[in-house]
Every structure is written in C-alpha cells, then in structure tokens.
Amino acid sequence: MNKTALITGATSGIGAQIARRLAHDGFNVAINARSQAELPDGKAVAEDCKKENVSAVCFIADVSVYDECQRMVKEVKGHFGSLDVLVNNAGITRDGLMARMKEEAYDTVIAVNQKSVFNMMKFAGNVMIKQHGGRIINISSVAGLYGNAGQINYSASKAAVIGMTKTASKELGSRGITVNAVAPGFIQTPMTDMLTDEQKANILKQVSLGRYGQVSEVAAAVSFLASDEAGYITGQVLEISGGLAM
Ligand code: NAP
C-alpha cells in the first residue's frame, strides 16, 4: 500500500494510538503536532510508526488556524504525493458550569474542536476530490450525542462535528469520499486523567462494561472506517462507549 493518513493532534492519547494503528495497517502517516514544543512527542510517535516499515513525518500546525491547516495539507501532499485518510482528532476541554464559564473558554473549545474540522475537511477534501477518493474520520464524543453537565462548550463542538460529518458525507460522496464520525465514551488518556476520583467513579457507574475504554479500542474502529472494507459506510456515527447508559 502506498497511501497516506494524516492524524491531527497525534502527539498524545487517542491520536497517537490511531497513528500507530494506521501505520500497522500499512499507511504512511503524517503526524500533526500543535507547535514546535510538541515536536519531541510527535517524533517519538513517528519512531513507533516507522517500526511498521512505513514512512512517518511530523507536521506542525495549530488546527484551529485556517491558514496553518491549508499550509499543512499542502506540505503533506507535497511530501507523500497523496492524502488518502484524514483523522480529525485534535481536541481540548475547558470544563465549567455554563453559569460561570468565561467567553474565552467557550470560544477556544469551539475553535479547536469544531472550526478545525471545517479547516481540515475543506483543504484535505479538495485534495481527495482531485484523487477521486478518500476517507475522513472525525472524532466526536458521547458529550456531543447526549450532553454533559460542565461541558456546554465541548458538547456543542462535538455535536457540531456530527452535523458537519453528515453534511460533508453528502457533499463528497459522489467523489468516492466517505466521511464518518466516532463518538468515544470515557477513554483512558491524559484528557480523562484530569478528572477527580469521584467523577471517575460516577462515570463508571453509567458504563455497562464497567471500565474505561482503551485508546487501542478507538484506534481499531478508526482503522476499520479507514479501510477499503468500509467503502459503503458514510455519514455514520459509531459510538465507542462500553454501552454508556444516559
Ligand atoms: P489528549 O491526550 O489531550 O490529546 C489531544 C491532542 O490534541 C493532543 O495531541 C493535543 O496536543 C492536540 N491538540 C490540542 N489542540 C490542538 C491544536 N490547536 N492543534 C493541533 N493539535 C492540538 O486527548 P485525547 O483524550 O487523546 O483526545 C483525542 C480526541 O478524542 C479529542 O478530540 C477528544 O475530544 C476526543 N475524545 C476523547 C475522549 C476521552 O475519553 N479521552 C472521549 C471522547 C472524545 P497538545 O498536547 O499539544 O495540546
């Protein structure tokens, strides 16, 4: 296989594992790091990927910034010659109850989690249109499906990602491009490590399987949606939540 996958926010957590998994599947991988400071982490992920005998390179871009996404997509296409899979994984939280949330916390989360998906789907989608095919997988969240107290900004951004996934699937389907979302529940990563023990215990009470998900379990679903076998699946949201009951 000589196909390239670009994963945003791939220096840590779910994104890093998706990069490793897609490398294992045989994709060359473009690892997005937010800034120069994250480059060492990105390079460590690239080294893991190279063990699968694929090419792996880090590209710096803050995906909330339109021009940086345009530049990065151009760089990835220029380096690898094609861009076949885009995984919009970069995301942040700035939690707080709505009554006390600062405007900046709302706007920042929307910019990083939502606007980035527009930026990246637009520029990568244009490359895929010219290639007559591609796969886009957006990382949403159960918070976007069901809401979550303390996450008005995050749940808004992740619900928007689902609407954007469905719209993009309709716009790009005739060009052979599939666009799907996965909605993870509570996955063990630096993002969920920030929760208090009490919050963690309360969350687990709602999970049918009674445990956190692993990054490998999200990466496996992304791997399938990126594969040729998933060619007739588009505009869908796959929940990976251990049967979270809301
Ligand atoms: P994480 O470990 O904090 O990873 C997030 C990644 O996004 C980091 O590499 C981070 O880089 C990067 N990032 C943040 N802002 C960025 C920007 N402006 N430009 C480029 N990269 C940026 O979190 P995670 O748990 O793996 O989350 C990955 C995705 O899964 C997110 O979209 C998250 O919302 C979603 N998700 C996670 C869970 C969960 O339980 N963990 C559940 C549902 C959905 P820095 O380290 O440099 O900031």
PDB file of C-alpha atoms and ligand atoms in Angstrom:
ATOM      1  CA  MET A   1       0.000   0.000   0.000  1.00  0.00           C
ATOM      2  CA  ASN A   2       1.216   3.496  -0.780  1.00  0.00           C
ATOM      3  CA  LYS A   3      -1.452   5.555   0.949  1.00  0.00           C
ATOM      4  CA  THR A   4      -1.084   8.409   3.415  1.00  0.00           C
ATOM      5  CA  ALA A   5      -3.067   9.142   6.570  1.00  0.00           C
ATOM      6  CA  LEU A   6      -2.943  12.500   8.342  1.00  0.00           C
ATOM      7  CA  ILE A   7      -3.937  12.485  12.012  1.00  0.00           C
ATOM      8  CA  THR A   8      -4.426  15.789  13.814  1.00  0.00           C
ATOM      9  CA  GLY A   9      -3.362  16.093  17.452  1.00  0.00           C
ATOM     10  CA  ALA A  10      -1.353  12.896  17.134  1.00  0.00           C
ATOM     11  CA  THR A  11       1.277  13.637  19.785  1.00  0.00           C
ATOM     12  CA  SER A  12      -0.710  12.100  22.639  1.00  0.00           C
ATOM     13  CA  GLY A  13      -3.616   9.872  23.724  1.00  0.00           C
ATOM     14  CA  ILE A  14      -6.091   8.630  21.115  1.00  0.00           C
ATOM     15  CA  GLY A  15      -4.421  10.431  18.182  1.00  0.00           C
ATOM     16  CA  ALA A  16      -1.024   8.891  18.868  1.00  0.00           C
ATOM     17  CA  GLN A  17      -2.555   5.412  19.020  1.00  0.00           C
ATOM     18  CA  ILE A  18      -4.512   5.994  15.786  1.00  0.00           C
ATOM     19  CA  ALA A  19      -1.220   6.954  14.110  1.00  0.00           C
ATOM     20  CA  ARG A  20       0.446   3.755  15.368  1.00  0.00           C
ATOM     21  CA  ARG A  21      -2.534   1.634  14.287  1.00  0.00           C
ATOM     22  CA  LEU A  22      -2.771   3.129  10.786  1.00  0.00           C
ATOM     23  CA  ALA A  23       0.994   2.608  10.407  1.00  0.00           C
ATOM     24  CA  HIS A  24       0.437  -1.025  11.422  1.00  0.00           C
ATOM     25  CA  ASP A  25      -2.244  -1.179   8.688  1.00  0.00           C
ATOM     26  CA  GLY A  26       0.368  -0.037   6.155  1.00  0.00           C
ATOM     27  CA  PHE A  27      -0.384   3.669   5.786  1.00  0.00           C
ATOM     28  CA  ASN A  28       2.368   6.239   5.644  1.00  0.00           C
ATOM     29  CA  VAL A  29       1.491   8.608   8.451  1.00  0.00           C
ATOM     30  CA  ALA A  30       1.561  12.375   8.790  1.00  0.00           C
ATOM     31  CA  ILE A  31       1.591  13.207  12.495  1.00  0.00           C
ATOM     32  CA  ASN A  32       0.256  16.641  13.344  1.00  0.00           C
ATOM     33  CA  ALA A  33       1.768  18.452  16.336  1.00  0.00           C
ATOM     34  CA  ARG A  34       0.281  21.737  17.554  1.00  0.00           C
ATOM     35  CA  SER A  35       3.559  23.608  17.906  1.00  0.00           C
ATOM     36  CA  GLN A  36       7.332  23.275  17.991  1.00  0.00           C
ATOM     37  CA  ALA A  37       7.149  22.440  21.708  1.00  0.00           C
ATOM     38  CA  GLU A  38       5.217  19.215  20.956  1.00  0.00           C
ATOM     39  CA  LEU A  39       7.625  18.105  18.223  1.00  0.00           C
ATOM     40  CA  PRO A  40       9.614  15.714  20.504  1.00  0.00           C
ATOM     41  CA  ASP A  41       6.379  13.869  21.401  1.00  0.00           C
ATOM     42  CA  GLY A  42       5.404  13.770  17.717  1.00  0.00           C
ATOM     43  CA  LYS A  43       8.808  12.421  16.746  1.00  0.00           C
ATOM     44  CA  ALA A  44       8.508   9.662  19.369  1.00  0.00           C
ATOM     45  CA  VAL A  45       5.168   8.616  17.823  1.00  0.00           C
ATOM     46  CA  ALA A  46       6.790   8.745  14.361  1.00  0.00           C
ATOM     47  CA  GLU A  47       9.554   6.403  15.568  1.00  0.00           C
ATOM     48  CA  ASP A  48       6.910   3.905  16.770  1.00  0.00           C
ATOM     49  CA  CYS A  49       5.195   4.111  13.356  1.00  0.00           C
ATOM     50  CA  LYS A  50       8.427   3.557  11.430  1.00  0.00           C
ATOM     51  CA  LYS A  51       8.825   0.174  13.150  1.00  0.00           C
ATOM     52  CA  GLU A  52       5.939  -0.920  10.884  1.00  0.00           C
ATOM     53  CA  ASN A  53       8.126  -0.208   7.827  1.00  0.00           C
ATOM     54  CA  VAL A  54       6.151   2.835   6.727  1.00  0.00           C
ATOM     55  CA  SER A  55       7.150   6.442   6.378  1.00  0.00           C
ATOM     56  CA  ALA A  56       6.167   8.757   9.262  1.00  0.00           C
ATOM     57  CA  VAL A  57       6.737  12.503   9.418  1.00  0.00           C
ATOM     58  CA  CYS A  58       5.624  15.245  11.843  1.00  0.00           C
ATOM     59  CA  PHE A  59       3.912  18.402  10.597  1.00  0.00           C
ATOM     60  CA  ILE A  60       3.351  21.415  12.840  1.00  0.00           C
ATOM     61  CA  ALA A  61       0.037  23.275  12.671  1.00  0.00           C
ATOM     62  CA  ASP A  62      -2.447  24.712  15.113  1.00  0.00           C
ATOM     63  CA  VAL A  63      -5.558  23.213  13.528  1.00  0.00           C
ATOM     64  CA  SER A  64      -7.801  25.987  14.846  1.00  0.00           C
ATOM     65  CA  VAL A  65      -5.982  28.341  12.441  1.00  0.00           C
ATOM     66  CA  TYR A  66      -7.305  28.237   8.873  1.00  0.00           C
ATOM     67  CA  ASP A  67      -4.077  29.217   7.097  1.00  0.00           C
ATOM     68  CA  GLU A  68      -1.987  26.748   9.101  1.00  0.00           C
ATOM     69  CA  CYS A  69      -4.293  23.907   8.023  1.00  0.00           C
ATOM     70  CA  GLN A  70      -4.014  24.968   4.373  1.00  0.00           C
ATOM     71  CA  ARG A  71      -0.219  25.009   4.655  1.00  0.00           C
ATOM     72  CA  MET A  72      -0.061  21.643   6.439  1.00  0.00           C
ATOM     73  CA  VAL A  73      -2.274  19.860   3.880  1.00  0.00           C
ATOM     74  CA  LYS A  74      -0.086  21.273   1.098  1.00  0.00           C
ATOM     75  CA  GLU A  75       3.052  20.082   2.905  1.00  0.00           C
ATOM     76  CA  VAL A  76       1.651  16.580   3.480  1.00  0.00           C
ATOM     77  CA  LYS A  77       0.547  16.227  -0.156  1.00  0.00           C
ATOM     78  CA  GLY A  78       3.912  17.591  -1.309  1.00  0.00           C
ATOM     79  CA  HIS A  79       5.866  15.185   0.889  1.00  0.00           C
ATOM     80  CA  PHE A  80       3.917  11.956   0.372  1.00  0.00           C
ATOM     81  CA  GLY A  81       2.331  12.625  -3.031  1.00  0.00           C
ATOM     82  CA  SER A  82      -1.211  11.842  -1.841  1.00  0.00           C
ATOM     83  CA  LEU A  83      -3.533  12.300   1.101  1.00  0.00           C
ATOM     84  CA  ASP A  84      -5.920   9.370   1.428  1.00  0.00           C
ATOM     85  CA  VAL A  85      -7.142   9.406   5.031  1.00  0.00           C
ATOM     86  CA  LEU A  86      -7.801  12.366   7.316  1.00  0.00           C
ATOM     87  CA  VAL A  87      -8.498  11.788  11.005  1.00  0.00           C
ATOM     88  CA  ASN A  88      -9.697  14.924  12.785  1.00  0.00           C
ATOM     89  CA  ASN A  89      -8.681  14.014  16.315  1.00  0.00           C
ATOM     90  CA  ALA A  90      -7.235  17.194  17.886  1.00  0.00           C
ATOM     91  CA  GLY A  91      -9.388  18.344  20.758  1.00  0.00           C
ATOM     92  CA  ILE A  92      -9.362  20.110  24.100  1.00  0.00           C
ATOM     93  CA  THR A  93     -11.603  20.624  27.107  1.00  0.00           C
ATOM     94  CA  ARG A  94     -12.139  23.787  29.177  1.00  0.00           C
ATOM     95  CA  ASP A  95     -14.840  22.496  31.506  1.00  0.00           C
ATOM     96  CA  GLY A  96     -17.088  24.512  33.784  1.00  0.00           C
ATOM     97  CA  LEU A  97     -20.747  25.055  34.503  1.00  0.00           C
ATOM     98  CA  MET A  98     -22.396  27.359  31.978  1.00  0.00           C
ATOM     99  CA  ALA A  99     -23.273  29.951  34.631  1.00  0.00           C
ATOM    100  CA  ARG A 100     -19.596  30.502  35.402  1.00  0.00           C
ATOM    101  CA  MET A 101     -17.952  29.754  32.065  1.00  0.00           C
ATOM    102  CA  LYS A 102     -15.849  32.555  30.590  1.00  0.00           C
ATOM    103  CA  GLU A 103     -16.412  33.550  26.961  1.00  0.00           C
ATOM    104  CA  GLU A 104     -12.789  32.691  26.175  1.00  0.00           C
ATOM    105  CA  ALA A 105     -13.298  29.086  27.367  1.00  0.00           C
ATOM    106  CA  TYR A 106     -16.291  28.737  25.068  1.00  0.00           C
ATOM    107  CA  ASP A 107     -14.642  30.297  22.014  1.00  0.00           C
ATOM    108  CA  THR A 108     -11.348  28.408  22.395  1.00  0.00           C
ATOM    109  CA  VAL A 109     -13.015  24.999  22.553  1.00  0.00           C
ATOM    110  CA  ILE A 110     -15.201  25.788  19.529  1.00  0.00           C
ATOM    111  CA  ALA A 111     -12.149  26.940  17.565  1.00  0.00           C
ATOM    112  CA  VAL A 112     -10.019  23.874  18.357  1.00  0.00           C
ATOM    113  CA  ASN A 113     -12.692  21.144  18.302  1.00  0.00           C
ATOM    114  CA  GLN A 114     -15.106  22.462  15.662  1.00  0.00           C
ATOM    115  CA  LYS A 115     -13.597  25.075  13.350  1.00  0.00           C
ATOM    116  CA  SER A 116     -10.543  22.843  12.908  1.00  0.00           C
ATOM    117  CA  VAL A 117     -12.785  20.172  11.401  1.00  0.00           C
ATOM    118  CA  PHE A 118     -14.041  22.662   8.800  1.00  0.00           C
ATOM    119  CA  ASN A 119     -10.488  23.822   8.084  1.00  0.00           C
ATOM    120  CA  MET A 120      -9.119  20.332   7.652  1.00  0.00           C
ATOM    121  CA  MET A 121     -12.075  18.788   5.788  1.00  0.00           C
ATOM    122  CA  LYS A 122     -12.074  21.696   3.341  1.00  0.00           C
ATOM    123  CA  PHE A 123      -8.395  21.515   2.410  1.00  0.00           C
ATOM    124  CA  ALA A 124      -7.924  17.737   2.653  1.00  0.00           C
ATOM    125  CA  GLY A 125     -11.279  17.207   0.937  1.00  0.00           C
ATOM    126  CA  ASN A 126     -10.122  19.288  -2.024  1.00  0.00           C
ATOM    127  CA  VAL A 127      -7.066  17.040  -2.384  1.00  0.00           C
ATOM    128  CA  MET A 128      -9.242  13.910  -2.130  1.00  0.00           C
ATOM    129  CA  ILE A 129     -11.692  15.258  -4.741  1.00  0.00           C
ATOM    130  CA  LYS A 130      -8.815  15.509  -7.232  1.00  0.00           C
ATOM    131  CA  GLN A 131      -7.749  11.958  -6.267  1.00  0.00           C
ATOM    132  CA  HIS A 132     -11.341  10.654  -6.743  1.00  0.00           C
ATOM    133  CA  GLY A 133     -11.458   9.083  -3.306  1.00  0.00           C
ATOM    134  CA  GLY A 134     -10.570   9.231   0.345  1.00  0.00           C
ATOM    135  CA  ARG A 135     -11.651   8.627   3.904  1.00  0.00           C
ATOM    136  CA  ILE A 136     -12.395  11.240   6.560  1.00  0.00           C
ATOM    137  CA  ILE A 137     -12.960  10.186  10.152  1.00  0.00           C
ATOM    138  CA  ASN A 138     -13.923  12.790  12.737  1.00  0.00           C
ATOM    139  CA  ILE A 139     -13.536  12.185  16.456  1.00  0.00           C
ATOM    140  CA  SER A 140     -16.718  13.374  18.150  1.00  0.00           C
ATOM    141  CA  SER A 141     -17.775  12.332  21.669  1.00  0.00           C
ATOM    142  CA  VAL A 142     -20.698  10.952  23.635  1.00  0.00           C
ATOM    143  CA  ALA A 143     -20.904  14.511  25.035  1.00  0.00           C
ATOM    144  CA  GLY A 144     -21.991  15.599  21.550  1.00  0.00           C
ATOM    145  CA  LEU A 145     -24.706  12.935  21.454  1.00  0.00           C
ATOM    146  CA  TYR A 146     -26.120  13.223  24.981  1.00  0.00           C
ATOM    147  CA  GLY A 147     -24.713  16.425  26.505  1.00  0.00           C
ATOM    148  CA  ASN A 148     -22.711  16.517  29.729  1.00  0.00           C
ATOM    149  CA  ALA A 149     -23.060  18.928  32.643  1.00  0.00           C
ATOM    150  CA  GLY A 150     -19.986  21.159  32.818  1.00  0.00           C
ATOM    151  CA  GLN A 151     -19.228  20.798  29.115  1.00  0.00           C
ATOM    152  CA  ILE A 152     -21.534  23.214  27.260  1.00  0.00           C
ATOM    153  CA  ASN A 153     -18.618  24.289  25.053  1.00  0.00           C
ATOM    154  CA  TYR A 154     -17.264  20.786  24.465  1.00  0.00           C
ATOM    155  CA  SER A 155     -20.660  19.171  23.830  1.00  0.00           C
ATOM    156  CA  ALA A 156     -21.576  21.989  21.399  1.00  0.00           C
ATOM    157  CA  SER A 157     -18.348  21.432  19.484  1.00  0.00           C
ATOM    158  CA  LYS A 158     -18.747  17.656  19.370  1.00  0.00           C
ATOM    159  CA  ALA A 159     -22.437  17.811  18.342  1.00  0.00           C
ATOM    160  CA  ALA A 160     -21.405  20.186  15.557  1.00  0.00           C
ATOM    161  CA  VAL A 161     -18.799  17.681  14.391  1.00  0.00           C
ATOM    162  CA  ILE A 162     -21.615  15.153  13.878  1.00  0.00           C
ATOM    163  CA  GLY A 163     -23.628  17.624  11.757  1.00  0.00           C
ATOM    164  CA  MET A 164     -20.504  18.514   9.792  1.00  0.00           C
ATOM    165  CA  THR A 165     -19.746  14.815   9.228  1.00  0.00           C
ATOM    166  CA  LYS A 166     -23.208  14.201   7.761  1.00  0.00           C
ATOM    167  CA  THR A 167     -23.065  17.339   5.587  1.00  0.00           C
ATOM    168  CA  ALA A 168     -19.571  16.569   4.281  1.00  0.00           C
ATOM    169  CA  SER A 169     -20.606  12.969   3.538  1.00  0.00           C
ATOM    170  CA  LYS A 170     -23.409  14.325   1.330  1.00  0.00           C
ATOM    171  CA  GLU A 171     -21.150  16.848  -0.411  1.00  0.00           C
ATOM    172  CA  LEU A 172     -18.245  14.455  -1.017  1.00  0.00           C
ATOM    173  CA  GLY A 173     -19.986  11.104  -1.547  1.00  0.00           C
ATOM    174  CA  SER A 174     -20.224  11.440  -5.318  1.00  0.00           C
ATOM    175  CA  ARG A 175     -16.426  11.832  -5.402  1.00  0.00           C
ATOM    176  CA  GLY A 176     -15.842   8.483  -3.693  1.00  0.00           C
ATOM    177  CA  ILE A 177     -15.007  10.058  -0.342  1.00  0.00           C
ATOM    178  CA  THR A 178     -16.559   8.639   2.833  1.00  0.00           C
ATOM    179  CA  VAL A 179     -16.979  10.793   5.934  1.00  0.00           C
ATOM    180  CA  ASN A 180     -17.787   9.203   9.279  1.00  0.00           C
ATOM    181  CA  ALA A 181     -17.505  10.045  12.966  1.00  0.00           C
ATOM    182  CA  VAL A 182     -16.681   8.020  16.027  1.00  0.00           C
ATOM    183  CA  ALA A 183     -18.053   9.060  19.395  1.00  0.00           C
ATOM    184  CA  PRO A 184     -15.873   7.707  22.194  1.00  0.00           C
ATOM    185  CA  GLY A 185     -17.157   7.495  25.744  1.00  0.00           C
ATOM    186  CA  PHE A 186     -14.647   7.573  28.594  1.00  0.00           C
ATOM    187  CA  ILE A 187     -11.273   6.548  27.256  1.00  0.00           C
ATOM    188  CA  GLN A 188      -8.165   6.391  29.439  1.00  0.00           C
ATOM    189  CA  THR A 189      -5.997   9.290  28.187  1.00  0.00           C
ATOM    190  CA  PRO A 190      -4.354  12.462  29.578  1.00  0.00           C
ATOM    191  CA  MET A 191      -7.713  14.194  28.923  1.00  0.00           C
ATOM    192  CA  THR A 192      -9.634  11.915  31.315  1.00  0.00           C
ATOM    193  CA  ASP A 193      -6.728  11.650  33.782  1.00  0.00           C
ATOM    194  CA  MET A 194      -7.689  15.231  34.737  1.00  0.00           C
ATOM    195  CA  LEU A 195     -10.996  14.033  36.281  1.00  0.00           C
ATOM    196  CA  THR A 196     -11.303  13.658  40.063  1.00  0.00           C
ATOM    197  CA  ASP A 197     -11.651  10.182  41.618  1.00  0.00           C
ATOM    198  CA  GLU A 198     -15.268  10.997  42.461  1.00  0.00           C
ATOM    199  CA  GLN A 199     -16.014  11.982  38.840  1.00  0.00           C
ATOM    200  CA  LYS A 200     -14.349   8.795  37.589  1.00  0.00           C
ATOM    201  CA  ALA A 201     -16.384   6.607  39.971  1.00  0.00           C
ATOM    202  CA  ASN A 202     -19.634   8.299  38.912  1.00  0.00           C
ATOM    203  CA  ILE A 203     -18.808   7.830  35.233  1.00  0.00           C
ATOM    204  CA  LEU A 204     -18.052   4.136  35.635  1.00  0.00           C
ATOM    205  CA  LYS A 205     -21.456   3.581  37.246  1.00  0.00           C
ATOM    206  CA  GLN A 206     -23.029   4.553  33.900  1.00  0.00           C
ATOM    207  CA  VAL A 207     -20.867   2.289  31.720  1.00  0.00           C
ATOM    208  CA  SER A 208     -22.391  -1.146  31.019  1.00  0.00           C
ATOM    209  CA  LEU A 209     -18.966  -2.749  30.673  1.00  0.00           C
ATOM    210  CA  GLY A 210     -17.867  -1.147  33.976  1.00  0.00           C
ATOM    211  CA  ARG A 211     -14.490   0.052  32.744  1.00  0.00           C
ATOM    212  CA  TYR A 212     -12.793   2.808  30.806  1.00  0.00           C
ATOM    213  CA  GLY A 213     -12.140   2.286  27.124  1.00  0.00           C
ATOM    214  CA  GLN A 214      -8.601   1.938  25.828  1.00  0.00           C
ATOM    215  CA  VAL A 215      -7.070   4.086  23.089  1.00  0.00           C
ATOM    216  CA  SER A 216      -6.477   0.887  21.087  1.00  0.00           C
ATOM    217  CA  GLU A 217     -10.242   0.269  21.033  1.00  0.00           C
ATOM    218  CA  VAL A 218     -10.896   3.677  19.426  1.00  0.00           C
ATOM    219  CA  ALA A 219      -7.991   3.183  17.023  1.00  0.00           C
ATOM    220  CA  ALA A 220      -9.410  -0.194  15.915  1.00  0.00           C
ATOM    221  CA  ALA A 221     -12.707   1.439  14.904  1.00  0.00           C
ATOM    222  CA  VAL A 222     -10.876   4.203  13.039  1.00  0.00           C
ATOM    223  CA  SER A 223      -8.757   1.568  11.304  1.00  0.00           C
ATOM    224  CA  PHE A 224     -11.901  -0.146  10.023  1.00  0.00           C
ATOM    225  CA  LEU A 225     -13.502   3.101   8.811  1.00  0.00           C
ATOM    226  CA  ALA A 226     -10.238   3.976   7.012  1.00  0.00           C
ATOM    227  CA  SER A 227     -10.095   0.592   5.277  1.00  0.00           C
ATOM    228  CA  ASP A 228     -11.303  -0.439   1.834  1.00  0.00           C
ATOM    229  CA  GLU A 229     -13.791  -2.756   3.551  1.00  0.00           C
ATOM    230  CA  ALA A 230     -15.701   0.264   4.911  1.00  0.00           C
ATOM    231  CA  GLY A 231     -16.295   1.635   1.412  1.00  0.00           C
ATOM    232  CA  TYR A 232     -20.112   1.639   1.645  1.00  0.00           C
ATOM    233  CA  ILE A 233     -20.335   3.325   5.051  1.00  0.00           C
ATOM    234  CA  THR A 234     -20.655   7.104   5.127  1.00  0.00           C
ATOM    235  CA  GLY A 235     -22.330   9.793   7.221  1.00  0.00           C
ATOM    236  CA  GLN A 236     -22.433   7.491  10.254  1.00  0.00           C
ATOM    237  CA  VAL A 237     -21.570   7.933  13.921  1.00  0.00           C
ATOM    238  CA  LEU A 238     -20.066   4.919  15.677  1.00  0.00           C
ATOM    239  CA  GLU A 239     -20.316   5.089  19.472  1.00  0.00           C
ATOM    240  CA  ILE A 240     -17.383   3.516  21.339  1.00  0.00           C
ATOM    241  CA  SER A 241     -18.547   3.876  24.898  1.00  0.00           C
ATOM    242  CA  GLY A 242     -18.838   0.474  26.556  1.00  0.00           C
ATOM    243  CA  GLY A 243     -22.608   0.812  26.460  1.00  0.00           C
ATOM    244  CA  LEU A 244     -22.804   4.135  28.263  1.00  0.00           C
ATOM    245  CA  ALA A 245     -26.338   4.488  29.586  1.00  0.00           C
ATOM    246  CA  MET A 246     -27.508   8.071  29.777  1.00  0.00           C
TER     247      MET A 246
HETATM  248  P1  NAP B   1      -5.255  14.334  24.568  1.00  0.00           P
HETATM  249  O1  NAP B   1      -4.416  13.206  25.041  1.00  0.00           O
HETATM  250  O2  NAP B   1      -5.295  15.597  25.339  1.00  0.00           O
HETATM  251  O3  NAP B   1      -4.864  14.611  23.045  1.00  0.00           O
HETATM  252  C1  NAP B   1      -5.352  15.699  22.343  1.00  0.00           C
HETATM  253  C2  NAP B   1      -4.383  16.005  21.248  1.00  0.00           C
HETATM  254  O4  NAP B   1      -4.863  17.145  20.502  1.00  0.00           O
HETATM  255  C3  NAP B   1      -3.007  16.386  21.791  1.00  0.00           C
HETATM  256  O5  NAP B   1      -2.016  15.800  20.972  1.00  0.00           O
HETATM  257  C4  NAP B   1      -3.015  17.894  21.660  1.00  0.00           C
HETATM  258  O6  NAP B   1      -1.746  18.462  21.546  1.00  0.00           O
HETATM  259  C5  NAP B   1      -3.778  18.055  20.370  1.00  0.00           C
HETATM  260  N1  NAP B   1      -4.223  19.430  20.157  1.00  0.00           N
HETATM  261  C6  NAP B   1      -4.879  20.228  21.020  1.00  0.00           C
HETATM  262  N2  NAP B   1      -5.099  21.433  20.469  1.00  0.00           N
HETATM  263  C7  NAP B   1      -4.556  21.389  19.228  1.00  0.00           C
HETATM  264  C8  NAP B   1      -4.449  22.323  18.175  1.00  0.00           C
HETATM  265  N3  NAP B   1      -4.971  23.554  18.285  1.00  0.00           N
HETATM  266  N4  NAP B   1      -3.812  21.970  17.039  1.00  0.00           N
HETATM  267  C9  NAP B   1      -3.279  20.722  16.916  1.00  0.00           C
HETATM  268  N5  NAP B   1      -3.356  19.785  17.885  1.00  0.00           N
HETATM  269  C10 NAP B   1      -3.987  20.119  19.033  1.00  0.00           C
HETATM  270  O7  NAP B   1      -6.778  13.877  24.446  1.00  0.00           O
HETATM  271  P2  NAP B   1      -7.461  12.536  23.932  1.00  0.00           P
HETATM  272  O8  NAP B   1      -8.253  12.015  25.048  1.00  0.00           O
HETATM  273  O9  NAP B   1      -6.490  11.654  23.246  1.00  0.00           O
HETATM  274  O10 NAP B   1      -8.497  13.151  22.887  1.00  0.00           O
HETATM  275  C11 NAP B   1      -8.376  12.981  21.472  1.00  0.00           C
HETATM  276  C12 NAP B   1      -9.729  13.274  20.842  1.00  0.00           C
HETATM  277  O11 NAP B   1     -10.699  12.360  21.336  1.00  0.00           O
HETATM  278  C13 NAP B   1     -10.259  14.673  21.168  1.00  0.00           C
HETATM  279  O12 NAP B   1     -10.928  15.212  20.058  1.00  0.00           O
HETATM  280  C14 NAP B   1     -11.255  14.396  22.278  1.00  0.00           C
HETATM  281  O13 NAP B   1     -12.225  15.402  22.357  1.00  0.00           O
HETATM  282  C15 NAP B   1     -11.804  13.063  21.836  1.00  0.00           C
HETATM  283  N6  NAP B   1     -12.443  12.288  22.882  1.00  0.00           N
HETATM  284  C16 NAP B   1     -11.737  11.840  23.955  1.00  0.00           C
HETATM  285  C17 NAP B   1     -12.388  11.092  24.927  1.00  0.00           C
HETATM  286  C18 NAP B   1     -11.670  10.540  26.116  1.00  0.00           C
HETATM  287  O14 NAP B   1     -12.329   9.946  26.964  1.00  0.00           O
HETATM  288  N7  NAP B   1     -10.372  10.679  26.227  1.00  0.00           N
HETATM  289  C19 NAP B   1     -13.752  10.831  24.817  1.00  0.00           C
HETATM  290  C20 NAP B   1     -14.442  11.310  23.729  1.00  0.00           C
HETATM  291  C21 NAP B   1     -13.774  12.034  22.753  1.00  0.00           C
HETATM  292  P3  NAP B   1      -1.126  19.244  22.841  1.00  0.00           P
HETATM  293  O15 NAP B   1      -0.763  18.177  23.788  1.00  0.00           O
HETATM  294  O16 NAP B   1      -0.001  19.970  22.245  1.00  0.00           O
HETATM  295  O17 NAP B   1      -2.179  20.173  23.344  1.00  0.00           O
END
